[in-house]
PDB file of C-alpha atoms in Angstrom:
ATOM      1  CA  GLY A   1      61.296  68.816  75.045  1.00 60.00           C
ATOM      2  CA  GLN A   2      59.471  65.531  74.877  1.00 62.00           C
ATOM      3  CA  GLN A   3      61.621  62.497  75.454  1.00 85.00           C
ATOM      4  CA  VAL A   4      60.828  58.849  74.907  1.00 92.00           C
ATOM      5  CA  MET A   5      62.941  56.461  76.931  1.00 94.00           C
ATOM      6  CA  GLN A   6      63.259  52.751  76.324  1.00 96.00           C
ATOM      7  CA  ILE A   7      64.663  49.973  78.461  1.00 96.00           C
ATOM      8  CA  PRO A   8      66.542  47.745  78.309  1.00 97.00           C
ATOM      9  CA  GLN A   9      69.001  48.805  75.643  1.00 95.00           C
ATOM     10  CA  TYR A  10      69.942  45.208  74.905  1.00 97.00           C
ATOM     11  CA  GLN A  11      68.320  41.865  75.665  1.00 97.00           C
ATOM     12  CA  HIS A  12      69.816  38.483  74.941  1.00 97.00           C
ATOM     13  CA  VAL A  13      67.469  35.519  75.286  1.00 97.00           C
ATOM     14  CA  GLN A  14      67.447  31.835  74.579  1.00 98.00           C
ATOM     15  CA  GLU A  15      65.022  30.810  71.871  1.00 98.00           C
ATOM     16  CA  GLY A  16      61.682  30.066  73.467  1.00 98.00           C
ATOM     17  CA  GLU A  17      62.087  32.556  76.301  1.00 98.00           C
ATOM     18  CA  ASP A  18      59.879  35.601  76.610  1.00 98.00           C
ATOM     19  CA  PHE A  19      61.012  39.185  75.978  1.00 97.00           C
ATOM     20  CA  THR A  20      59.663  42.549  77.100  1.00 98.00           C
ATOM     21  CA  THR A  21      60.714  46.090  76.254  1.00 98.00           C
ATOM     22  CA  TYR A  22      59.383  49.143  78.061  1.00 98.00           C
ATOM     23  CA  CYS A  23      58.813  52.650  76.820  1.00 97.00           C
ATOM     24  CA  ASN A  24      58.265  55.763  78.950  1.00 97.00           C
ATOM     25  CA  SER A  25      57.433  59.288  77.915  1.00 94.00           C
ATOM     26  CA  SER A  26      57.997  62.481  79.864  1.00 90.00           C
ATOM     27  CA  THR A  27      54.642  63.773  78.606  1.00 92.00           C
ATOM     28  CA  THR A  28      51.219  62.304  77.895  1.00 94.00           C
ATOM     29  CA  LEU A  29      51.010  60.861  74.407  1.00 92.00           C
ATOM     30  CA  SER A  30      48.038  61.015  72.055  1.00 91.00           C
ATOM     31  CA  ASN A  31      49.179  57.652  70.709  1.00 92.00           C
ATOM     32  CA  ILE A  32      52.245  55.451  70.586  1.00 95.00           C
ATOM     33  CA  GLN A  33      53.703  53.480  67.726  1.00 95.00           C
ATOM     34  CA  TRP A  34      56.063  50.513  67.618  1.00 97.00           C
ATOM     35  CA  TYR A  35      58.574  49.679  64.903  1.00 97.00           C
ATOM     36  CA  LYS A  36      60.937  46.793  64.242  1.00 98.00           C
ATOM     37  CA  GLN A  37      64.287  47.174  62.537  1.00 98.00           C
ATOM     38  CA  ARG A  38      66.042  44.018  61.414  1.00 97.00           C
ATOM     39  CA  PRO A  39      69.857  44.070  61.357  1.00 95.00           C
ATOM     40  CA  GLY A  40      70.942  46.058  58.311  1.00 93.00           C
ATOM     41  CA  GLY A  41      67.353  47.025  57.550  1.00 96.00           C
ATOM     42  CA  HIS A  42      65.089  49.983  58.012  1.00 97.00           C
ATOM     43  CA  PRO A  43      62.337  50.475  60.611  1.00 97.00           C
ATOM     44  CA  VAL A  44      59.042  48.801  59.793  1.00 97.00           C
ATOM     45  CA  PHE A  45      55.786  49.903  61.371  1.00 96.00           C
ATOM     46  CA  LEU A  46      54.226  47.274  63.635  1.00 97.00           C
ATOM     47  CA  ILE A  47      51.287  48.874  65.410  1.00 96.00           C
ATOM     48  CA  GLN A  48      49.719  52.027  66.786  1.00 94.00           C
ATOM     49  CA  LEU A  49      47.963  52.285  70.161  1.00 95.00           C
ATOM     50  CA  VAL A  50      45.599  55.160  70.808  1.00 94.00           C
ATOM     51  CA  LYS A  51      43.357  54.481  73.784  1.00 95.00           C
ATOM     52  CA  SER A  52      44.275  54.573  77.456  1.00 97.00           C
ATOM     53  CA  GLY A  53      44.891  51.031  78.711  1.00 97.00           C
ATOM     54  CA  GLU A  54      44.694  49.588  75.206  1.00 97.00           C
ATOM     55  CA  VAL A  55      46.064  46.098  74.598  1.00 98.00           C
ATOM     56  CA  LYS A  56      46.635  44.709  71.121  1.00 97.00           C
ATOM     57  CA  LYS A  57      48.013  41.379  70.010  1.00 97.00           C
ATOM     58  CA  GLN A  58      49.779  40.271  66.856  1.00 97.00           C
ATOM     59  CA  LYS A  59      50.404  36.529  67.106  1.00 97.00           C
ATOM     60  CA  ARG A  60      53.121  36.214  69.793  1.00 98.00           C
ATOM     61  CA  LEU A  61      53.450  39.995  70.252  1.00 98.00           C
ATOM     62  CA  THR A  62      51.397  41.855  72.855  1.00 98.00           C
ATOM     63  CA  PHE A  63      51.395  45.646  72.977  1.00 98.00           C
ATOM     64  CA  GLN A  64      50.075  47.691  75.891  1.00 98.00           C
ATOM     65  CA  PHE A  65      49.438  51.398  76.351  1.00 98.00           C
ATOM     66  CA  GLY A  66      49.386  52.619  79.917  1.00 97.00           C
ATOM     67  CA  GLU A  67      46.355  54.096  81.624  1.00 96.00           C
ATOM     68  CA  ALA A  68      48.050  57.480  81.878  1.00 96.00           C
ATOM     69  CA  LYS A  69      49.169  57.259  78.236  1.00 96.00           C
ATOM     70  CA  LYS A  70      52.775  57.893  79.258  1.00 96.00           C
ATOM     71  CA  ASN A  71      54.139  54.378  78.991  1.00 97.00           C
ATOM     72  CA  SER A  72      53.906  51.325  76.811  1.00 98.00           C
ATOM     73  CA  SER A  73      55.310  47.850  76.543  1.00 98.00           C
ATOM     74  CA  LEU A  74      55.923  45.185  73.935  1.00 98.00           C
ATOM     75  CA  HIS A  75      55.989  41.575  75.067  1.00 98.00           C
ATOM     76  CA  ILE A  76      57.031  38.678  72.846  1.00 98.00           C
ATOM     77  CA  THR A  77      56.069  35.197  73.969  1.00 98.00           C
ATOM     78  CA  ALA A  78      58.354  32.263  73.143  1.00 98.00           C
ATOM     79  CA  THR A  79      60.882  34.164  71.071  1.00 98.00           C
ATOM     80  CA  GLN A  80      62.103  32.814  67.761  1.00 98.00           C
ATOM     81  CA  THR A  81      65.233  33.620  65.797  1.00 97.00           C
ATOM     82  CA  THR A  82      63.061  35.596  63.391  1.00 97.00           C
ATOM     83  CA  ASP A  83      62.323  38.049  66.220  1.00 98.00           C
ATOM     84  CA  VAL A  84      65.911  39.319  66.171  1.00 98.00           C
ATOM     85  CA  GLY A  85      66.205  43.065  65.650  1.00 98.00           C
ATOM     86  CA  THR A  86      65.773  46.387  67.356  1.00 98.00           C
ATOM     87  CA  TYR A  87      62.349  47.401  68.590  1.00 98.00           C
ATOM     88  CA  PHE A  88      61.547  51.106  68.771  1.00 97.00           C
ATOM     89  CA  CYS A  89      58.644  52.900  70.347  1.00 97.00           C
ATOM     90  CA  ALA A  90      57.743  56.354  69.088  1.00 95.00           C
ATOM     91  CA  GLY A  91      55.469  59.111  70.257  1.00 91.00           C
ATOM     92  CA  PRO A  92      54.146  62.054  68.266  1.00 85.00           C
ATOM     93  CA  ARG A  93      55.196  65.622  68.783  1.00 76.00           C
ATOM     94  CA  GLY A  94      54.202  66.777  65.322  1.00 77.00           C
ATOM     95  CA  LYS A  95      56.799  64.388  63.975  1.00 85.00           C
ATOM     96  CA  LEU A  96      57.505  61.088  65.738  1.00 90.00           C
ATOM     97  CA  ILE A  97      60.058  61.073  68.532  1.00 92.00           C
ATOM     98  CA  PHE A  98      61.720  57.680  68.709  1.00 94.00           C
ATOM     99  CA  GLY A  99      63.075  55.907  71.747  1.00 93.00           C
ATOM    100  CA  GLN A 100      66.628  54.609  71.581  1.00 94.00           C
ATOM    101  CA  GLY A 101      65.372  51.106  70.910  1.00 96.00           C
ATOM    102  CA  THR A 102      65.867  47.697  72.486  1.00 97.00           C
ATOM    103  CA  GLU A 103      68.122  45.344  70.575  1.00 97.00           C
ATOM    104  CA  LEU A 104      66.954  41.757  70.864  1.00 98.00           C
ATOM    105  CA  SER A 105      69.238  38.841  70.136  1.00 98.00           C
ATOM    106  CA  VAL A 106      67.963  35.258  70.241  1.00 97.00           C
ATOM    107  CA  LYS A 107      70.241  32.317  70.760  1.00 95.00           C
ATOM    108  CA  PRO A 108      68.978  29.148  69.043  1.00 92.00           C
TER     109      PRO A 108
ATOM    110  CA  GLY B   1      55.339  54.171  43.897  1.00 55.00           C
ATOM    111  CA  ALA B   2      54.839  51.085  45.970  1.00 80.00           C
ATOM    112  CA  GLY B   3      57.289  52.145  48.650  1.00 93.00           C
ATOM    113  CA  VAL B   4      59.599  54.944  49.691  1.00 97.00           C
ATOM    114  CA  SER B   5      62.603  55.043  47.419  1.00 97.00           C
ATOM    115  CA  GLN B   6      65.938  56.559  48.441  1.00 98.00           C
ATOM    116  CA  SER B   7      69.023  57.129  46.370  1.00 98.00           C
ATOM    117  CA  PRO B   8      71.852  56.560  46.381  1.00 98.00           C
ATOM    118  CA  SER B   9      71.827  53.558  48.700  1.00 98.00           C
ATOM    119  CA  ASN B  10      75.478  54.138  49.529  1.00 98.00           C
ATOM    120  CA  LYS B  11      77.621  57.229  49.208  1.00 98.00           C
ATOM    121  CA  VAL B  12      81.281  57.633  50.044  1.00 98.00           C
ATOM    122  CA  THR B  13      82.526  61.201  49.886  1.00 98.00           C
ATOM    123  CA  GLU B  14      85.594  63.124  50.818  1.00 98.00           C
ATOM    124  CA  LYS B  15      85.525  65.485  53.735  1.00 98.00           C
ATOM    125  CA  GLY B  16      84.567  68.962  52.603  1.00 98.00           C
ATOM    126  CA  LYS B  17      82.531  67.867  49.590  1.00 98.00           C
ATOM    127  CA  ASP B  18      78.803  68.477  49.222  1.00 98.00           C
ATOM    128  CA  VAL B  19      76.327  65.594  48.940  1.00 98.00           C
ATOM    129  CA  GLU B  20      72.712  65.378  47.878  1.00 98.00           C
ATOM    130  CA  LEU B  21      70.412  62.617  49.067  1.00 98.00           C
ATOM    131  CA  ARG B  22      67.117  61.911  47.374  1.00 98.00           C
ATOM    132  CA  CYS B  23      63.821  60.576  48.658  1.00 98.00           C
ATOM    133  CA  ASP B  24      60.807  59.607  46.585  1.00 97.00           C
ATOM    134  CA  PRO B  25      57.804  59.082  48.894  1.00 95.00           C
ATOM    135  CA  ILE B  26      54.759  56.915  48.407  1.00 94.00           C
ATOM    136  CA  SER B  27      52.421  58.536  45.937  1.00 91.00           C
ATOM    137  CA  GLY B  28      49.728  60.484  47.760  1.00 87.00           C
ATOM    138  CA  HIS B  29      51.631  60.768  51.026  1.00 90.00           C
ATOM    139  CA  THR B  30      51.611  64.429  51.941  1.00 89.00           C
ATOM    140  CA  ALA B  31      53.990  64.209  54.886  1.00 91.00           C
ATOM    141  CA  LEU B  32      57.689  63.410  54.467  1.00 94.00           C
ATOM    142  CA  TYR B  33      60.342  63.055  57.151  1.00 95.00           C
ATOM    143  CA  TRP B  34      64.110  62.835  57.305  1.00 97.00           C
ATOM    144  CA  TYR B  35      65.893  61.034  60.141  1.00 97.00           C
ATOM    145  CA  ARG B  36      69.520  60.221  60.771  1.00 98.00           C
ATOM    146  CA  GLN B  37      70.723  57.009  62.376  1.00 97.00           C
ATOM    147  CA  ARG B  38      74.294  56.615  63.493  1.00 95.00           C
ATOM    148  CA  LEU B  39      75.677  53.111  63.875  1.00 90.00           C
ATOM    149  CA  GLY B  40      73.961  51.296  66.717  1.00 86.00           C
ATOM    150  CA  GLN B  41      71.949  54.358  67.670  1.00 90.00           C
ATOM    151  CA  GLY B  42      68.330  55.461  67.545  1.00 92.00           C
ATOM    152  CA  LEU B  43      66.601  57.662  65.006  1.00 95.00           C
ATOM    153  CA  GLU B  44      67.441  61.335  65.194  1.00 95.00           C
ATOM    154  CA  PHE B  45      64.816  63.639  63.675  1.00 95.00           C
ATOM    155  CA  LEU B  46      66.095  66.153  61.136  1.00 97.00           C
ATOM    156  CA  ILE B  47      63.173  67.793  59.314  1.00 96.00           C
ATOM    157  CA  TYR B  48      59.674  67.134  58.059  1.00 92.00           C
ATOM    158  CA  PHE B  49      57.565  68.438  55.206  1.00 92.00           C
ATOM    159  CA  GLN B  50      53.837  68.837  54.936  1.00 90.00           C
ATOM    160  CA  GLY B  51      53.347  69.276  51.230  1.00 88.00           C
ATOM    161  CA  ASN B  52      56.285  71.396  50.163  1.00 88.00           C
ATOM    162  CA  SER B  53      56.505  73.473  53.327  1.00 90.00           C
ATOM    163  CA  ALA B  54      58.732  72.548  56.245  1.00 89.00           C
ATOM    164  CA  PRO B  55      57.005  73.432  59.519  1.00 86.00           C
ATOM    165  CA  ASP B  56      59.718  71.869  61.647  1.00 89.00           C
ATOM    166  CA  LYS B  57      63.404  72.129  60.821  1.00 90.00           C
ATOM    167  CA  SER B  58      64.464  71.902  64.437  1.00 90.00           C
ATOM    168  CA  GLY B  59      66.498  68.737  63.997  1.00 93.00           C
ATOM    169  CA  LEU B  60      68.892  69.998  61.347  1.00 95.00           C
ATOM    170  CA  PRO B  61      72.296  69.831  63.099  1.00 94.00           C
ATOM    171  CA  SER B  62      73.834  72.921  61.479  1.00 94.00           C
ATOM    172  CA  ASP B  63      73.447  75.361  58.615  1.00 95.00           C
ATOM    173  CA  ARG B  64      75.387  72.909  56.452  1.00 98.00           C
ATOM    174  CA  PHE B  65      72.215  70.842  56.279  1.00 98.00           C
ATOM    175  CA  SER B  66      69.263  71.856  54.139  1.00 97.00           C
ATOM    176  CA  ALA B  67      66.314  70.131  52.523  1.00 97.00           C
ATOM    177  CA  GLU B  68      63.660  70.922  50.002  1.00 96.00           C
ATOM    178  CA  ARG B  69      60.625  69.243  48.548  1.00 95.00           C
ATOM    179  CA  THR B  70      58.894  69.871  45.266  1.00 87.00           C
ATOM    180  CA  GLY B  71      55.127  69.723  45.592  1.00 76.00           C
ATOM    181  CA  GLU B  72      54.105  66.534  47.351  1.00 78.00           C
ATOM    182  CA  SER B  73      56.809  64.539  45.693  1.00 91.00           C
ATOM    183  CA  VAL B  74      60.556  64.160  45.760  1.00 96.00           C
ATOM    184  CA  SER B  75      62.658  65.615  48.543  1.00 97.00           C
ATOM    185  CA  THR B  76      66.385  66.222  48.607  1.00 98.00           C
ATOM    186  CA  LEU B  77      68.575  66.555  51.674  1.00 98.00           C
ATOM    187  CA  THR B  78      71.790  68.445  51.003  1.00 98.00           C
ATOM    188  CA  ILE B  79      74.823  68.396  53.240  1.00 98.00           C
ATOM    189  CA  GLN B  80      77.456  70.978  52.425  1.00 98.00           C
ATOM    190  CA  ARG B  81      81.126  70.724  53.359  1.00 98.00           C
ATOM    191  CA  THR B  82      80.681  67.252  54.787  1.00 98.00           C
ATOM    192  CA  GLN B  83      82.440  66.295  57.998  1.00 97.00           C
ATOM    193  CA  GLN B  84      83.300  62.866  59.335  1.00 97.00           C
ATOM    194  CA  GLU B  85      80.624  63.164  62.028  1.00 96.00           C
ATOM    195  CA  ASP B  86      78.034  63.338  59.232  1.00 98.00           C
ATOM    196  CA  SER B  87      78.670  59.645  58.526  1.00 98.00           C
ATOM    197  CA  ALA B  88      75.406  57.818  59.205  1.00 98.00           C
ATOM    198  CA  VAL B  89      72.405  56.268  57.548  1.00 98.00           C
ATOM    199  CA  TYR B  90      69.919  58.902  56.422  1.00 98.00           C
ATOM    200  CA  LEU B  91      66.387  57.581  56.474  1.00 98.00           C
ATOM    201  CA  CYS B  92      63.411  59.081  54.754  1.00 98.00           C
ATOM    202  CA  ALA B  93      59.820  58.227  55.649  1.00 96.00           C
ATOM    203  CA  SER B  94      56.407  59.276  54.447  1.00 94.00           C
ATOM    204  CA  SER B  95      52.873  59.116  55.792  1.00 91.00           C
ATOM    205  CA  GLN B  96      49.436  59.966  54.486  1.00 84.00           C
ATOM    206  CA  ASN B  97      49.224  63.121  56.546  1.00 70.00           C
ATOM    207  CA  MET B  98      50.431  64.626  59.781  1.00 59.00           C
ATOM    208  CA  GLY B  99      47.491  63.286  61.704  1.00 54.00           C
ATOM    209  CA  GLN B 100      49.166  60.657  63.812  1.00 50.00           C
ATOM    210  CA  ARG B 101      45.930  58.788  64.289  1.00 55.00           C
ATOM    211  CA  TYR B 102      46.108  57.514  60.754  1.00 58.00           C
ATOM    212  CA  GLY B 103      48.859  54.969  60.931  1.00 73.00           C
ATOM    213  CA  GLY B 104      52.581  54.718  60.932  1.00 89.00           C
ATOM    214  CA  TYR B 105      55.428  55.889  58.797  1.00 93.00           C
ATOM    215  CA  THR B 106      56.755  53.974  55.836  1.00 95.00           C
ATOM    216  CA  PHE B 107      60.526  54.173  55.738  1.00 97.00           C
ATOM    217  CA  GLY B 108      62.836  53.900  52.781  1.00 98.00           C
ATOM    218  CA  SER B 109      65.921  51.704  52.883  1.00 97.00           C
ATOM    219  CA  GLY B 110      68.125  54.677  53.650  1.00 98.00           C
ATOM    220  CA  THR B 111      71.303  56.184  52.258  1.00 98.00           C
ATOM    221  CA  ARG B 112      74.475  55.098  54.006  1.00 98.00           C
ATOM    222  CA  LEU B 113      76.805  58.083  53.948  1.00 98.00           C
ATOM    223  CA  THR B 114      80.484  57.641  54.698  1.00 98.00           C
ATOM    224  CA  VAL B 115      82.719  60.683  54.882  1.00 98.00           C
ATOM    225  CA  VAL B 116      86.417  59.874  54.553  1.00 97.00           C
TER     226      VAL B 116
END
């Protein structure tokens, strides 16, 4: 079945450093979604990408969807302690299939 | 309602007992999903509903797990004869429809189930 793989599993950065998480699908995706889950919280929808090669920005966050629509990335510029959490990508197969997530920790 | 509501927020049960978890989706959301998240792990799909039918039950781990939904409203996930490996956070989410082009899921805060 469809799998969505995410790397790295964990990332520890110093505050102010950049962070990137990568998402790869075994099949072409009609769209990809990204979620953030704060420690002890529930996943919160961040963004959806639909078009091949699409790039979207939300303040310090940049989301990309690959040309082949099989991979995606989330880049955070100049991380802050408020960025701490686990970032999940998810692709649709009827329901959403979630990657295993990348846990980001930020040292002040 | 304004968000997805789940109850109880925490449940401790003895091994072998049955539990019922409740999810109240956002009003007007026709699609409802149940996921399970073990500690430090990703989201494991269990089942989804479109209206009150369940087109995909493929994620239910065993016949001890069942779910139902009344109309386009409340859903209950029932786990019979609970086992320790059932301990996890059970997350419910809803969306306007199954068309994935129309935005993301809204998750509830989850029910943390502990089987002792």
